[in-house]
Amino acid sequence: MIILDKIKKLKASQLPPILVLAGDDLGQYQECKAALLASIGFEASDLTYSYFDLEETSFEQAALDLESLPFFADEKIVIFDNFFDMTTNKKNILTDTEMKQFESYLANPVVSTRLIICCAGKLDGKRRLVKLLKRDGLVFEAESLKEPELRAYIDREAQALGLTFTSGALEQLLLKSNFDFSTSLKNLLFLKTYKGKEKITSTDVNDLLPKSLQDNIFDLTQFVLQAKLLSARELAHDLTLQGEDVIKLIAVMLGQIRFFAQLKTLQSMGKAENQLISDLSEYLGRKVNPYQVKFALRDMRHYSLDFLQESMKILIETDYQIKQGRYEKDYLFDLALLKISQLK
């Protein structure tokens, strides 16, 4: 069960004295935070709840409320938001004196108060505060889900929305979403709006969902490899106008072409698709998505290994020249596109 499912099962009456929510998967953290507030029935106007954004409110004021007895009910819930002191974020909210005061509270919390501490970011396990929270509180940390967990959750959410996918369409959605939790959920709702209860195909996913940066750079890579220089330059220009740096474009293009070259090398050994997936997963040290390999095999079939390797050399040399400041980077990038288009 993922953290979001656990949080949805919480009730205000069942809260422990101290509950912590953090996480460096920002999309999942935001979903978990919204679910937590909904689960406990948080209402800003309800005086049995006290909410403090520690970026905007002094800890002195928050601590006064935390340490006082409830006035309007037998119990109260206090929420400390943006408590950066417990994460690897270098920003600190509490002074040393305030930290000691807070640690004293953790050692002897008010029996009638339930404290919820929230902050986006990875918990800093080296901090004394985090060690105390893990020892005395219930801690939820939203970390990036593994692919099977994400796939199972999105599939379940799709069913709850009444959506059905044809073979491969759900995988295509996850690929288009770059296996990001928040993006996958947004794209799911987007498809619900446009398709309703109709079956969703891979074509629907490609045509309806907005293009991500990864999609645009994939198109850029394909234009370059196919010697469609004008289309490549227009798309590259559009991306730079949107604020994307040329060095970033080169890095993503290199990653895509390198993946093609790795597959091409393994394919030249006469290996079947399943074996390609297994060998590449072992080589990269992570589970490679089968559909990523399937689509790559389709898209790279017209390119020789020599061509892919030479293209990589040109991009690597261009990246080096840009970082050395030899010429203006847009000029060097245009020159690289021209060189690759002339390889064939």
Short mmCIF file of C-alpha atoms in Angstrom, two decimals:
data_model
loop_
_atom_site.label_atom_id
_atom_site.label_comp_id
_atom_site.label_asym_id
_atom_site.label_seq_id
_atom_site.Cartn_x
_atom_site.Cartn_y
_atom_site.Cartn_z
CA MET A 1 0.00 0.00 0.00
CA ILE A 2 1.44 3.38 -0.99
CA ILE A 3 1.53 6.31 1.44
CA LEU A 4 -1.40 8.11 -0.20
CA ASP A 5 -3.67 5.09 0.39
CA LYS A 6 -2.61 4.95 4.05
CA ILE A 7 -3.29 8.66 4.54
CA LYS A 8 -6.77 8.38 3.01
CA LYS A 9 -7.66 5.86 5.73
CA LEU A 10 -6.78 8.27 8.56
CA LYS A 11 -9.44 9.92 10.72
CA ALA A 12 -9.16 12.88 13.08
CA SER A 13 -10.20 10.70 16.02
CA GLN A 14 -7.39 8.23 15.29
CA LEU A 15 -4.48 10.66 14.94
CA PRO A 16 -1.35 9.98 17.02
CA PRO A 17 0.07 12.80 19.20
CA ILE A 18 2.60 13.64 16.45
CA LEU A 19 2.27 13.02 12.71
CA VAL A 20 4.87 14.01 10.12
CA LEU A 21 4.39 14.38 6.36
CA ALA A 22 7.37 15.11 4.11
CA GLY A 23 8.73 13.94 0.76
CA ASP A 24 10.88 14.93 -2.18
CA ASP A 25 8.34 13.73 -4.77
CA LEU A 26 6.58 17.10 -4.88
CA GLY A 27 3.57 15.93 -6.87
CA GLN A 28 2.87 13.00 -4.59
CA TYR A 29 3.56 15.14 -1.49
CA GLN A 30 0.93 17.68 -2.57
CA GLU A 31 -1.60 14.89 -3.20
CA CYS A 32 -0.82 13.38 0.21
CA LYS A 33 -1.13 16.74 1.96
CA ALA A 34 -4.50 17.45 0.34
CA ALA A 35 -5.70 13.93 1.25
CA LEU A 36 -4.49 14.34 4.84
CA LEU A 37 -6.36 17.62 5.34
CA ALA A 38 -9.48 16.06 3.81
CA SER A 39 -9.19 12.92 5.97
CA ILE A 40 -9.07 14.90 9.22
CA GLY A 41 -11.88 17.23 8.07
CA PHE A 42 -9.76 20.37 8.27
CA GLU A 43 -11.70 23.62 8.06
CA ALA A 44 -9.89 26.93 8.49
CA SER A 45 -12.95 28.40 10.21
CA ASP A 46 -13.19 25.52 12.71
CA LEU A 47 -11.60 26.67 15.97
CA THR A 48 -10.66 23.11 16.95
CA TYR A 49 -7.95 23.35 14.25
CA SER A 50 -4.93 25.67 14.32
CA TYR A 51 -2.89 26.14 11.16
CA PHE A 52 0.50 27.87 11.10
CA ASP A 53 2.60 28.49 8.00
CA LEU A 54 6.00 28.83 9.65
CA GLU A 55 7.33 30.81 6.70
CA GLU A 56 4.85 33.55 7.57
CA THR A 57 4.12 33.07 11.29
CA SER A 58 6.59 33.34 14.15
CA PHE A 59 7.36 30.12 15.99
CA GLU A 60 6.70 31.95 19.26
CA GLN A 61 3.05 32.43 18.28
CA ALA A 62 2.73 28.84 16.99
CA ALA A 63 4.38 27.37 20.10
CA LEU A 64 2.03 29.32 22.37
CA ASP A 65 -0.96 27.70 20.71
CA LEU A 66 0.69 24.27 20.61
CA GLU A 67 1.48 24.23 24.33
CA SER A 68 -1.88 25.59 25.49
CA LEU A 69 -4.88 23.45 26.36
CA PRO A 70 -7.84 23.27 23.95
CA PHE A 71 -10.55 25.82 24.65
CA PHE A 72 -13.42 24.97 22.27
CA ALA A 73 -13.32 21.15 22.50
CA ASP A 74 -11.75 18.29 24.44
CA GLU A 75 -9.01 17.95 21.80
CA LYS A 76 -7.48 20.14 19.11
CA ILE A 77 -5.33 19.64 16.04
CA VAL A 78 -2.35 21.91 15.40
CA ILE A 79 -0.74 22.00 11.95
CA PHE A 80 2.80 23.28 11.38
CA ASP A 81 3.34 23.80 7.65
CA ASN A 82 6.64 24.47 5.83
CA PHE A 83 8.71 23.17 8.74
CA PHE A 84 11.99 23.23 6.79
CA ASP A 85 14.12 22.35 9.83
CA MET A 86 13.35 18.64 9.42
CA THR A 87 14.35 18.42 5.74
CA THR A 88 17.60 18.55 3.78
CA ASN A 89 16.57 22.03 2.67
CA LYS A 90 19.23 24.41 3.99
CA LYS A 91 16.60 26.88 5.15
CA ASN A 92 15.98 26.93 8.93
CA ILE A 93 12.88 28.33 10.61
CA LEU A 94 13.71 27.86 14.30
CA THR A 95 16.52 29.44 16.28
CA ASP A 96 18.63 27.18 18.53
CA THR A 97 16.59 28.28 21.55
CA GLU A 98 13.30 27.62 19.75
CA MET A 99 14.55 24.22 18.62
CA LYS A 100 15.31 23.21 22.21
CA GLN A 101 11.85 24.40 23.22
CA PHE A 102 10.25 22.32 20.47
CA GLU A 103 12.29 19.22 21.31
CA SER A 104 11.15 19.57 24.93
CA TYR A 105 7.56 19.57 23.70
CA LEU A 106 8.16 16.42 21.64
CA ALA A 107 9.47 14.69 24.76
CA ASN A 108 6.28 15.60 26.66
CA PRO A 109 3.45 16.55 24.25
CA VAL A 110 0.13 17.93 25.45
CA VAL A 111 -2.17 14.93 25.80
CA SER A 112 -5.18 16.69 24.32
CA THR A 113 -3.33 18.05 21.26
CA ARG A 114 -2.58 16.34 17.96
CA LEU A 115 0.36 17.89 16.11
CA ILE A 116 0.76 17.55 12.33
CA ILE A 117 4.07 18.69 10.81
CA CYS A 118 4.33 19.15 7.03
CA CYS A 119 7.10 20.13 4.66
CA ALA A 120 8.00 19.26 1.08
CA GLY A 121 11.49 17.81 0.95
CA LYS A 122 13.53 14.81 1.96
CA LEU A 123 13.82 14.19 5.69
CA ASP A 124 17.33 14.83 6.96
CA GLY A 125 18.11 11.67 8.91
CA LYS A 126 21.24 13.24 10.43
CA ARG A 127 19.29 15.85 12.35
CA ARG A 128 18.46 15.19 15.98
CA LEU A 129 14.96 16.57 15.37
CA VAL A 130 14.23 13.96 12.68
CA LYS A 131 15.50 11.15 14.90
CA LEU A 132 13.11 12.32 17.63
CA LEU A 133 10.19 12.56 15.21
CA LYS A 134 10.84 9.07 13.84
CA ARG A 135 11.10 7.71 17.36
CA ASP A 136 8.00 9.38 18.81
CA GLY A 137 5.77 10.16 15.84
CA LEU A 138 4.04 8.59 12.86
CA VAL A 139 6.09 9.54 9.79
CA PHE A 140 4.94 9.55 6.17
CA GLU A 141 7.51 10.36 3.50
CA ALA A 142 6.36 10.70 -0.11
CA GLU A 143 9.14 9.27 -2.24
CA SER A 144 9.08 8.45 -5.96
CA LEU A 145 7.10 5.27 -6.57
CA LYS A 146 8.59 2.27 -8.29
CA GLU A 147 7.14 1.64 -11.74
CA PRO A 148 4.93 -1.35 -10.68
CA GLU A 149 3.49 0.69 -7.77
CA LEU A 150 2.78 3.69 -9.99
CA ARG A 151 1.26 1.51 -12.71
CA ALA A 152 -1.01 -0.29 -10.23
CA TYR A 153 -2.15 3.00 -8.65
CA ILE A 154 -2.88 4.73 -11.96
CA ASP A 155 -4.70 1.63 -13.22
CA ARG A 156 -6.85 1.64 -10.08
CA GLU A 157 -7.57 5.36 -10.41
CA ALA A 158 -8.51 4.85 -14.08
CA GLN A 159 -11.01 2.16 -13.10
CA ALA A 160 -12.45 4.44 -10.40
CA LEU A 161 -12.97 7.11 -13.10
CA GLY A 162 -14.65 4.57 -15.38
CA LEU A 163 -11.81 4.67 -17.93
CA THR A 164 -10.73 1.68 -20.00
CA PHE A 165 -7.53 1.44 -22.05
CA THR A 166 -6.74 -0.68 -25.08
CA SER A 167 -3.57 -2.78 -25.00
CA GLY A 168 -0.50 -0.61 -24.45
CA ALA A 169 -2.41 2.67 -24.00
CA LEU A 170 -1.91 2.88 -20.24
CA GLU A 171 1.82 2.25 -20.70
CA GLN A 172 1.86 5.00 -23.31
CA LEU A 173 0.22 7.36 -20.82
CA LEU A 174 2.90 6.60 -18.23
CA LEU A 175 5.64 7.13 -20.81
CA LYS A 176 4.09 10.44 -21.89
CA SER A 177 3.93 11.40 -18.21
CA ASN A 178 7.61 10.44 -17.77
CA PHE A 179 6.45 8.07 -14.98
CA ASP A 180 5.76 11.10 -12.78
CA PHE A 181 3.01 10.61 -10.19
CA SER A 182 1.38 14.03 -10.39
CA THR A 183 1.64 14.31 -14.19
CA SER A 184 0.12 10.83 -14.62
CA LEU A 185 -2.90 11.77 -12.50
CA LYS A 186 -3.39 15.07 -14.35
CA ASN A 187 -3.19 13.31 -17.70
CA LEU A 188 -5.69 10.71 -16.51
CA LEU A 189 -8.21 13.43 -15.62
CA PHE A 190 -7.49 15.16 -18.93
CA LEU A 191 -8.36 11.98 -20.83
CA LYS A 192 -11.50 11.55 -18.73
CA THR A 193 -12.66 15.02 -19.83
CA TYR A 194 -12.16 14.34 -23.52
CA LYS A 195 -13.02 10.64 -23.82
CA GLY A 196 -15.59 10.03 -21.11
CA LYS A 197 -16.33 6.30 -20.99
CA GLU A 198 -15.01 5.56 -24.48
CA LYS A 199 -12.05 3.21 -24.74
CA ILE A 200 -8.73 5.05 -24.81
CA THR A 201 -6.15 4.03 -27.40
CA SER A 202 -2.44 4.78 -27.71
CA THR A 203 -3.35 7.19 -30.52
CA ASP A 204 -5.70 9.05 -28.15
CA VAL A 205 -2.89 9.37 -25.61
CA ASN A 206 -0.48 10.73 -28.22
CA ASP A 207 -2.97 13.08 -29.85
CA LEU A 208 -4.82 14.45 -26.82
CA LEU A 209 -2.15 14.84 -24.14
CA PRO A 210 -0.02 17.98 -24.33
CA LYS A 211 3.57 17.40 -25.37
CA SER A 212 6.16 17.35 -22.60
CA LEU A 213 9.69 18.65 -22.94
CA GLN A 214 10.81 15.03 -23.37
CA ASP A 215 8.35 14.60 -26.26
CA ASN A 216 9.52 17.79 -27.95
CA ILE A 217 13.18 16.86 -27.66
CA PHE A 218 12.38 13.38 -28.97
CA ASP A 219 10.79 15.06 -32.00
CA LEU A 220 13.85 17.28 -32.29
CA THR A 221 16.14 14.24 -32.19
CA GLN A 222 14.09 12.51 -34.88
CA PHE A 223 14.16 15.60 -37.12
CA VAL A 224 17.95 15.78 -36.77
CA LEU A 225 18.52 12.07 -37.40
CA GLN A 226 16.18 12.17 -40.39
CA ALA A 227 18.06 15.20 -41.81
CA LYS A 228 14.94 17.41 -41.56
CA LEU A 229 17.11 20.39 -40.77
CA LEU A 230 14.50 23.15 -41.18
CA SER A 231 12.01 21.41 -38.86
CA ALA A 232 14.80 20.74 -36.34
CA ARG A 233 15.94 24.36 -36.30
CA GLU A 234 12.38 25.68 -35.94
CA LEU A 235 11.62 23.35 -33.02
CA ALA A 236 14.97 24.12 -31.34
CA HIS A 237 14.25 27.84 -31.73
CA ASP A 238 10.78 27.42 -30.18
CA LEU A 239 12.23 25.49 -27.22
CA THR A 240 14.90 28.11 -26.53
CA LEU A 241 12.24 30.85 -26.70
CA GLN A 242 10.36 28.89 -24.01
CA GLY A 243 13.43 29.17 -21.80
CA GLU A 244 15.07 25.79 -22.44
CA ASP A 245 18.86 25.96 -22.44
CA VAL A 246 20.81 24.56 -25.39
CA ILE A 247 23.03 22.51 -23.05
CA LYS A 248 19.90 20.84 -21.62
CA LEU A 249 18.63 20.07 -25.14
CA ILE A 250 21.96 18.48 -26.02
CA ALA A 251 21.97 16.41 -22.82
CA VAL A 252 18.50 14.96 -23.46
CA MET A 253 19.25 14.34 -27.14
CA LEU A 254 22.44 12.53 -26.17
CA GLY A 255 20.49 10.34 -23.76
CA GLN A 256 17.98 9.40 -26.44
CA ILE A 257 20.60 8.63 -29.11
CA ARG A 258 22.71 6.72 -26.58
CA PHE A 259 19.69 4.55 -25.76
CA PHE A 260 19.26 3.81 -29.48
CA ALA A 261 22.96 2.93 -29.78
CA GLN A 262 22.85 0.62 -26.76
CA LEU A 263 19.85 -1.21 -28.18
CA LYS A 264 21.43 -1.36 -31.64
CA THR A 265 24.58 -2.91 -30.18
CA LEU A 266 22.64 -5.60 -28.31
CA GLN A 267 20.38 -6.19 -31.30
CA SER A 268 23.42 -6.82 -33.52
CA MET A 269 24.18 -9.83 -31.29
CA GLY A 270 20.96 -11.46 -32.51
CA LYS A 271 19.08 -11.12 -29.23
CA ALA A 272 15.29 -11.24 -29.00
CA GLU A 273 13.28 -8.31 -27.62
CA ASN A 274 12.80 -9.89 -24.17
CA GLN A 275 16.53 -10.53 -23.90
CA LEU A 276 17.25 -6.95 -24.99
CA ILE A 277 15.08 -5.67 -22.13
CA SER A 278 16.78 -7.98 -19.62
CA ASP A 279 20.33 -7.17 -20.75
CA LEU A 280 19.72 -3.43 -20.94
CA SER A 281 18.12 -3.41 -17.47
CA GLU A 282 21.17 -5.20 -16.08
CA TYR A 283 23.54 -2.82 -17.86
CA LEU A 284 21.75 0.35 -16.73
CA GLY A 285 21.12 -0.91 -13.20
CA ARG A 286 17.37 -0.23 -13.39
CA LYS A 287 14.28 -1.94 -14.76
CA VAL A 288 13.80 -0.74 -18.35
CA ASN A 289 10.18 -0.36 -19.41
CA PRO A 290 9.33 -2.92 -22.14
CA TYR A 291 7.27 -0.38 -24.07
CA GLN A 292 10.19 2.07 -24.08
CA VAL A 293 12.27 -0.64 -25.79
CA LYS A 294 9.42 -1.56 -28.16
CA PHE A 295 9.01 2.04 -29.35
CA ALA A 296 12.77 2.59 -29.56
CA LEU A 297 13.20 -0.49 -31.78
CA ARG A 298 10.54 0.92 -34.09
CA ASP A 299 12.05 4.41 -34.21
CA MET A 300 15.71 3.45 -34.66
CA ARG A 301 15.38 0.79 -37.35
CA HIS A 302 16.59 3.07 -40.16
CA TYR A 303 19.77 4.18 -38.34
CA SER A 304 23.09 2.34 -38.40
CA LEU A 305 25.22 2.01 -35.29
CA ASP A 306 28.02 4.01 -36.96
CA PHE A 307 25.60 6.85 -37.70
CA LEU A 308 24.35 6.92 -34.10
CA GLN A 309 27.90 6.88 -32.71
CA GLU A 310 29.03 9.71 -35.00
CA SER A 311 25.96 11.75 -34.01
CA MET A 312 26.85 11.28 -30.35
CA LYS A 313 30.44 12.39 -30.98
CA ILE A 314 29.23 15.60 -32.64
CA LEU A 315 26.90 16.42 -29.74
CA ILE A 316 29.57 15.66 -27.12
CA GLU A 317 32.07 17.88 -28.93
CA THR A 318 29.48 20.64 -29.24
CA ASP A 319 28.69 20.43 -25.52
CA TYR A 320 32.41 20.72 -24.74
CA GLN A 321 32.87 23.74 -27.03
CA ILE A 322 29.85 25.53 -25.52
CA LYS A 323 31.14 24.98 -21.98
CA GLN A 324 34.58 26.23 -23.06
CA GLY A 325 32.90 29.39 -24.37
CA ARG A 326 34.60 29.16 -27.75
CA TYR A 327 31.65 30.47 -29.79
CA GLU A 328 28.06 31.55 -29.23
CA LYS A 329 26.10 28.45 -28.13
CA ASP A 330 23.16 28.85 -30.56
CA TYR A 331 25.63 28.99 -33.45
CA LEU A 332 27.43 25.86 -32.21
CA PHE A 333 24.13 24.01 -31.78
CA ASP A 334 22.98 24.95 -35.30
CA LEU A 335 26.34 23.77 -36.61
CA ALA A 336 25.93 20.43 -34.79
CA LEU A 337 22.49 19.92 -36.35
CA LEU A 338 23.94 20.63 -39.77
CA LYS A 339 26.84 18.20 -39.26
CA ILE A 340 24.53 15.38 -38.15
CA SER A 341 22.12 15.98 -41.04
CA GLN A 342 25.04 15.60 -43.46
CA LEU A 343 26.26 12.27 -42.04
CA LYS A 344 23.91 10.18 -44.15
#
